Short mmCIF file of C-alpha atoms and ligand atoms in Angstrom, two decimals:
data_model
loop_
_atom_site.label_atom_id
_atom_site.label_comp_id
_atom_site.label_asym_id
_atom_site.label_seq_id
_atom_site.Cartn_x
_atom_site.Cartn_y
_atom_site.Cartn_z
CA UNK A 1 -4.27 -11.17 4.08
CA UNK A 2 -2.38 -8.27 5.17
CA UNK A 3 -2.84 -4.80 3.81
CA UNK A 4 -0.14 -2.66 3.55
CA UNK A 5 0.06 0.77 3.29
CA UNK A 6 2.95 2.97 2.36
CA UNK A 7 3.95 6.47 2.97
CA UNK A 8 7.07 8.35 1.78
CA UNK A 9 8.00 11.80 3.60
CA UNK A 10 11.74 11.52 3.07
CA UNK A 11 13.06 12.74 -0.56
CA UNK A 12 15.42 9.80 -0.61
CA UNK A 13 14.54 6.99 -2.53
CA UNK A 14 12.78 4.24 -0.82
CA UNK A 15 11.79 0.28 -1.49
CA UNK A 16 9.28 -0.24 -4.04
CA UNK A 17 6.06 -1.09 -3.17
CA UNK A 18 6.34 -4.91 -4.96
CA UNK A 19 9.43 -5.18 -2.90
CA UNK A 20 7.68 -3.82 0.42
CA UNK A 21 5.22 -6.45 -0.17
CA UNK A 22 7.72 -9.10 -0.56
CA UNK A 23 9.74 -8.83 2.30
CA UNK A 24 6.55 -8.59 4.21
CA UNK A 25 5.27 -11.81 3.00
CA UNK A 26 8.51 -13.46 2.84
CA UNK A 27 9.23 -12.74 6.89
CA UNK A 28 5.88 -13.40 7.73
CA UNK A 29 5.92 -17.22 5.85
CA UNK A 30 9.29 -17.86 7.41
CA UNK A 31 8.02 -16.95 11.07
CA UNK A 32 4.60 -19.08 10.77
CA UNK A 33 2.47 -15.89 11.41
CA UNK A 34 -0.21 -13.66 9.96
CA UNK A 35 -0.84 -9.81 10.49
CA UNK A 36 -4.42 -9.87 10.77
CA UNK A 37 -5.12 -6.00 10.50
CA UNK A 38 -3.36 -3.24 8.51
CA UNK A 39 0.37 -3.04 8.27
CA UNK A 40 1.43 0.67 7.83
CA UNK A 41 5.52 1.63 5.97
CA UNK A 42 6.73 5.29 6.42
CA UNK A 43 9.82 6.32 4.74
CA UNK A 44 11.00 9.79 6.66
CA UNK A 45 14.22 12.18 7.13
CA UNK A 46 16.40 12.09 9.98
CA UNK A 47 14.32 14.58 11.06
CA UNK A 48 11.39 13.47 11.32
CA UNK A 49 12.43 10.11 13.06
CA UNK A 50 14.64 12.09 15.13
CA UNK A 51 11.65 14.05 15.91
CA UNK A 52 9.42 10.80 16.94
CA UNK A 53 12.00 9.23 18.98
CA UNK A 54 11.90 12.11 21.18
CA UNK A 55 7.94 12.30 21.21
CA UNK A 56 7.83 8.66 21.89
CA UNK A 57 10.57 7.41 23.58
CA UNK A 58 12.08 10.36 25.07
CA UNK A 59 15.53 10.16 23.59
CA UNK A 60 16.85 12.90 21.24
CA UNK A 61 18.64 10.66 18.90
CA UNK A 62 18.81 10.01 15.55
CA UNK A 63 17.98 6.33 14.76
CA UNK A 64 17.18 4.21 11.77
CA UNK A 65 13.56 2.40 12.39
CA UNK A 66 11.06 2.68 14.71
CA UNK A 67 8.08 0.34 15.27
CA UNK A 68 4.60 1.18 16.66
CA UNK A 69 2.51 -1.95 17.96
CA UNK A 70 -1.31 -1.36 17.97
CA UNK A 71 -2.43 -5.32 17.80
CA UNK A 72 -5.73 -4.04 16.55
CA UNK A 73 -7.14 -7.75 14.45
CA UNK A 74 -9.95 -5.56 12.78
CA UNK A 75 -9.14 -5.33 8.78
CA UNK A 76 -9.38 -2.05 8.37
CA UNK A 77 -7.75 -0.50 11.20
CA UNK A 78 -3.38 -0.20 11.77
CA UNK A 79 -2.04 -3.39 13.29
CA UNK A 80 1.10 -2.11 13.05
CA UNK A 81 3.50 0.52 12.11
CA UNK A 82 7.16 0.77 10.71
CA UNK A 83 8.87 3.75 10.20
CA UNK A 84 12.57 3.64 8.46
CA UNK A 85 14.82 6.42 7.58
CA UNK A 86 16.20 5.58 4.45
CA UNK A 87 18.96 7.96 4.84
CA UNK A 88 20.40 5.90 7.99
CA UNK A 89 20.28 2.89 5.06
CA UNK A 90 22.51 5.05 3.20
CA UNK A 91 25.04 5.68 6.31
CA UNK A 92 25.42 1.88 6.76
CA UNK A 93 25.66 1.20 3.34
CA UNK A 94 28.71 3.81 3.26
CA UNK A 95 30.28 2.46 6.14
CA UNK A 96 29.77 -1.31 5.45
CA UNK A 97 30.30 -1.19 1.68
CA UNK A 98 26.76 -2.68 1.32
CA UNK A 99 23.79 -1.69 -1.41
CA UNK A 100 21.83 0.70 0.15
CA UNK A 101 18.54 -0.86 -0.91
CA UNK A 102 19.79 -3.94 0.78
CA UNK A 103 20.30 -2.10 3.75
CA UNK A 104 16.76 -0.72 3.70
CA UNK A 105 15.66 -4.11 3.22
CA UNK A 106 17.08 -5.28 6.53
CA UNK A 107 15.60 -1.98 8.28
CA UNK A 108 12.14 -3.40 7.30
CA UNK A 109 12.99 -6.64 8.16
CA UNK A 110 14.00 -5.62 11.65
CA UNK A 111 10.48 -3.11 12.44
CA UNK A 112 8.81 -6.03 11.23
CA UNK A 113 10.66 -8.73 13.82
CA UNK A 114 9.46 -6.09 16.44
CA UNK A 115 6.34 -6.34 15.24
CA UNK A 116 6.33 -10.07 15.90
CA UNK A 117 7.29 -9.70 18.91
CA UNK A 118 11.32 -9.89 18.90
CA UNK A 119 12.74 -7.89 21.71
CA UNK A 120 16.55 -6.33 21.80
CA UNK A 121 16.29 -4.51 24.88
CA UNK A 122 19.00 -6.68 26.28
CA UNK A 123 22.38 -8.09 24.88
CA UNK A 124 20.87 -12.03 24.65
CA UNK A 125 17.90 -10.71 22.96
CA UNK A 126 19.27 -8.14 20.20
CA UNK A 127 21.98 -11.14 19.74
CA UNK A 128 19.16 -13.85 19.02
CA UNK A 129 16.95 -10.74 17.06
CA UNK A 130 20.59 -10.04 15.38
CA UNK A 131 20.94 -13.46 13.70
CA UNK A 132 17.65 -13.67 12.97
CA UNK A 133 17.13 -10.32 11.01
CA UNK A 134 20.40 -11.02 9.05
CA UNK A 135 19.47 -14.89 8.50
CA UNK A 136 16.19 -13.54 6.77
CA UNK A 137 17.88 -10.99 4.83
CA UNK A 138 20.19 -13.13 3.10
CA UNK A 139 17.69 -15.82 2.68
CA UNK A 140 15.63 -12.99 1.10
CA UNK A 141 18.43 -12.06 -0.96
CA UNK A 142 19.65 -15.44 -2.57
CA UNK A 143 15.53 -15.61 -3.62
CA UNK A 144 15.71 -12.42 -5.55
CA UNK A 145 18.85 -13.22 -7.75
CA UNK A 146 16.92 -17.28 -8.40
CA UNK A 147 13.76 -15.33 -9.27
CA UNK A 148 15.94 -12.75 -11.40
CA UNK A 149 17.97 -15.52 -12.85
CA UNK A 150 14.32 -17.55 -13.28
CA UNK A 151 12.89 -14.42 -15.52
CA UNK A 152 15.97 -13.84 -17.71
CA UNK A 153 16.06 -17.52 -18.32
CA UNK A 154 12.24 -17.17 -19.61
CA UNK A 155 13.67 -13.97 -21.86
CA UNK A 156 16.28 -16.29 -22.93
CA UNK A 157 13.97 -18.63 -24.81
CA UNK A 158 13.64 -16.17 -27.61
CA UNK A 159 17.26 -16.65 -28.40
CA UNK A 160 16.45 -20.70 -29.06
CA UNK A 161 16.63 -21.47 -32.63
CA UNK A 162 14.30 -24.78 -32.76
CA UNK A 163 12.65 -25.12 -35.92
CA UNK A 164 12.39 -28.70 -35.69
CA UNK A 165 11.59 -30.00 -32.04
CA UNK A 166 9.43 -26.60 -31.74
CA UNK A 167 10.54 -27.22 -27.69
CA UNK A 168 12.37 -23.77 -26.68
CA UNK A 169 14.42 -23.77 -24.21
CA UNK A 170 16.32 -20.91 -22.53
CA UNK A 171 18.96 -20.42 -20.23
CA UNK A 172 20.80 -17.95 -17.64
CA UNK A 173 24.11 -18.45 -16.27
CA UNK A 174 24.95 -16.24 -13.11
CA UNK A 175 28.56 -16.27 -13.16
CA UNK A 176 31.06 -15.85 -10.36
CA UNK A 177 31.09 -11.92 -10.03
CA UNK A 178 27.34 -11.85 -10.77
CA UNK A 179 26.67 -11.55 -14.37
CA UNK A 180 24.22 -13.08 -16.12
CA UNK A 181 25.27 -14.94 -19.65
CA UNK A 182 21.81 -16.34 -21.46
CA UNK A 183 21.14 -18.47 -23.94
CA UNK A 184 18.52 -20.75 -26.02
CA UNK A 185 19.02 -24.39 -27.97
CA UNK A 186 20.47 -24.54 -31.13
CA UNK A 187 19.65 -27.27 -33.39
CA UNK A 188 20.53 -28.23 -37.14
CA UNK A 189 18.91 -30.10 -40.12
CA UNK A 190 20.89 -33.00 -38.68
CA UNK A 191 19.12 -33.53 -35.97
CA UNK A 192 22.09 -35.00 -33.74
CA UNK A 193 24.19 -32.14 -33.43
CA UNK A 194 21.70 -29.62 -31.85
CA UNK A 195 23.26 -28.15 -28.68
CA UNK A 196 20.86 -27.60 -25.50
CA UNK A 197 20.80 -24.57 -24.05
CA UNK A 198 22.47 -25.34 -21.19
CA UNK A 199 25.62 -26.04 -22.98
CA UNK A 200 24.60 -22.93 -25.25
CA UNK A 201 25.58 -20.83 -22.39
CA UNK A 202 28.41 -22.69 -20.49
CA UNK A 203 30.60 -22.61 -24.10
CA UNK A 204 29.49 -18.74 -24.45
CA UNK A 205 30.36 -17.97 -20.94
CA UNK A 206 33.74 -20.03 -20.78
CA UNK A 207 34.67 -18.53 -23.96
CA UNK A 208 34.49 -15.11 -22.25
CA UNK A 209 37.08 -15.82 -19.44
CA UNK A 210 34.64 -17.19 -16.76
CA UNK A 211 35.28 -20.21 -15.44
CA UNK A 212 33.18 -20.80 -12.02
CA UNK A 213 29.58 -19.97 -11.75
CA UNK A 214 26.99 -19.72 -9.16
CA UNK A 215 23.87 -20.47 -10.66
CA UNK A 216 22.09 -21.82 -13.84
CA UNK A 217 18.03 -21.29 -14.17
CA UNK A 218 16.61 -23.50 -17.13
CA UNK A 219 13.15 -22.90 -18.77
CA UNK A 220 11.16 -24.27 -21.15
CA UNK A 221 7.48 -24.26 -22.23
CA UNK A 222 6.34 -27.13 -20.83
CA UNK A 223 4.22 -27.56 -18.27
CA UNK A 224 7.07 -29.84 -16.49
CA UNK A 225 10.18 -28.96 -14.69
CA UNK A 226 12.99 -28.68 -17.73
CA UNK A 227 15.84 -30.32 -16.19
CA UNK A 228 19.41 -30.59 -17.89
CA UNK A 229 20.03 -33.52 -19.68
CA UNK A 230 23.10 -36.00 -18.59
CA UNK A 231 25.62 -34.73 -21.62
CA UNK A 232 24.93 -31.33 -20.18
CA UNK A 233 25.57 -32.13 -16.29
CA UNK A 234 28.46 -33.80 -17.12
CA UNK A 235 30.06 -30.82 -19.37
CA UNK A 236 29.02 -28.19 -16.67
CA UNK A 237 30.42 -30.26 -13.40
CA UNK A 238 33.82 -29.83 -15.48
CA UNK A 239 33.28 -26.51 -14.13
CA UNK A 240 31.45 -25.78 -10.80
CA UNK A 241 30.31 -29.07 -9.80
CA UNK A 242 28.65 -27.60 -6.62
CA UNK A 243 26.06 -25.32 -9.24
CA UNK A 244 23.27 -24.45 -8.28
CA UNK A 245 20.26 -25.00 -10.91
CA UNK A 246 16.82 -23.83 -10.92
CA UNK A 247 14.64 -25.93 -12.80
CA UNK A 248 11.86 -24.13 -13.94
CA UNK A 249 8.29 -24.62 -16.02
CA UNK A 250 5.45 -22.60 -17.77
CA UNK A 251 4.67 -19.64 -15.47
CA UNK A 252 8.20 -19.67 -13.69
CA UNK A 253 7.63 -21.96 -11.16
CA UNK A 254 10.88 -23.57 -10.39
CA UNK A 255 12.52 -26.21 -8.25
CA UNK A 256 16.22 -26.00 -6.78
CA UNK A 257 19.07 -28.57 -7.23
CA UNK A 258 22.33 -28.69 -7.02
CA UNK A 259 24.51 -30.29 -9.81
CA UNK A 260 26.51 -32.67 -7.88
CA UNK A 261 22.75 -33.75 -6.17
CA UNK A 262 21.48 -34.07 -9.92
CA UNK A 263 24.64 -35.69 -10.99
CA UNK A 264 26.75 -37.54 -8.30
CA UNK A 265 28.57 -39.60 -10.08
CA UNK A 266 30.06 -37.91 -13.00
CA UNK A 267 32.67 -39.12 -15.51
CA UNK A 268 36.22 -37.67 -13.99
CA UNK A 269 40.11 -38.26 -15.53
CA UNK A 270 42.28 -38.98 -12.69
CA UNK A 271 45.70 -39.53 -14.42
CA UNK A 272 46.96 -42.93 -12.80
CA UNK A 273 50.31 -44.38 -13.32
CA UNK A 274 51.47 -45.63 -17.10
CA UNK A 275 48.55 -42.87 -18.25
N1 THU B 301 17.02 -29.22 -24.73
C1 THU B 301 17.71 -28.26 -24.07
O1 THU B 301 18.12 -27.25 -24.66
N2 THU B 301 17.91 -28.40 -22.73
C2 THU B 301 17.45 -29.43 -21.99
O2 THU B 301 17.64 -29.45 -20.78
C3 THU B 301 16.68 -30.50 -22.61
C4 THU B 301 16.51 -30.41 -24.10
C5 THU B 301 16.75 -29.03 -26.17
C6 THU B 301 17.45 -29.97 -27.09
C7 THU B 301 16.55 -29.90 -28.29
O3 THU B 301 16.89 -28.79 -29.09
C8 THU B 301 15.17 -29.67 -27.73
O4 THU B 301 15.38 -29.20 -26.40
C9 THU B 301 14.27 -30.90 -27.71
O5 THU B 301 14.92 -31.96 -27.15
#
């Protein structure tokens, strides 16, 4: 397992250290390899980098990440070294209208696919390292907001009100522009008209004004997946039939669907003729 070691010079603020670790693991799974020594993350000013391009490479230029190979496979001894410059992050972010952290992220991402030995000295090769980098990135991305959605899905049980099944279940709705509606069952002394969460959070969301949604993560305390029952797929496909839904256990484990994969063949009113 890799070790990773993190120093911060620059005054700007950098990736966390969970996150750091993440990424790591994350671009290392998706590439099949292992880093078999120490991996080594400096954060530093334009100065400094500016300052080790020029000792290093002979160029007095500013840039945004340097790598440093050593290939060393003894444990305790640097494999490998990345430095970024968070404030170039915060220049692209400007200039793209991205999040600055995200634009760390793909600095580290990028030192890293040097590191594994991805090459953009010329245009074919930064062009196949260029997809690649930003392939990962989003990838990375989409698994942050399911394991986000995932945990305020688990928060959302304590919002159930199920005195008499004693089965809590709890819900988060990402909506279209990214906010997060959650949600628990509610059930009643007669038994039959208990609402699951799902539909818990679908009513309260649609209720507010939104009307197409990205993603639903579902969580109960079972040891089993807690996946929506059929009156619930069929009330959210009304809406976004495309959905994606995390199906999640105990611990937050969770599986990925879509709706229309879960439900393909859903109850639709197409007005015909004399209707
Ligand atoms: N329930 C949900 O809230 N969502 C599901 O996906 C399955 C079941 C609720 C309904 C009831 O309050 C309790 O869980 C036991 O069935």
């Amino acid at each position: 397992m890799v070790t990773i070691v993190v120093n911060r010079s620059s005054k700007e603020t950098a990736l966390s250290r969970a996150i750091i670790k993440k990424i790591v693991d994350f671009v290392c799974e998706q590439e099949n390899r292992e880093i078999p020594g120490k991996l080594s993350i400096a954060f530093v000013s334009l100065e400094e980098i500016r300052t080790l391009k020029k000792e290093f490479f002979h160029q007095n230029i500013e840039t945004d990440v340097i790598s440093f190979f050593y290939g060393t496979e003894e444990p305790d001894k640097v494999w490998g070294e990345i430095i970024v410059c968070p404030e170039k992050a915060r220049e692209y972010a400007h200039t793209y209208g991205t999040r600055y952290e995200n634009e760390q992220k793909l600095l580290l991402i990028h030192g890293l696919l040097h590191l594994l030995g991805y090459d953009d000295t010329d245009a074919d090769k930064k062009q196949i390292m260029e997809s690649r980098q930003n392939h990962l990135l989003e990838h990375f991305l989409i698994i942050e907001k399911r394991d986000h959605l995932v945990l305020l899905a688990q928060k959302a049980q304590q919002y159930a009100y199920a005195p008499y099944s004693l089965f809590p279940v709890g819900a988060a709705l990402e909506t279209c522009n990214g906010r997060v509606i959650q949600g628990g069952n509610i059930e009643n002394a007669s038994y039959g008209l208990s609402v699951c969460a799902e539909r818990v959070v679908l009513f309260k969301a649609v209720s507010m004004g939104y009307a197409t949604f990205t993603r639903l993560a579902i969580v109960s305390s079972s040891q089993d997946y807690c996946f929506p029952c059929g009156a619930c797929r069929q009330v959210l496909y009304e809406f976004t039939p495309h959905l994606e839904i995390l199906t999640a256990r105990r611990g937050g484990d969770y599986q990925v669907y879509t709706l229309d994969e879960l439900f393909p063949h859903p109850f639709q009113l197409k007005p015909e003729k004399g209707f």
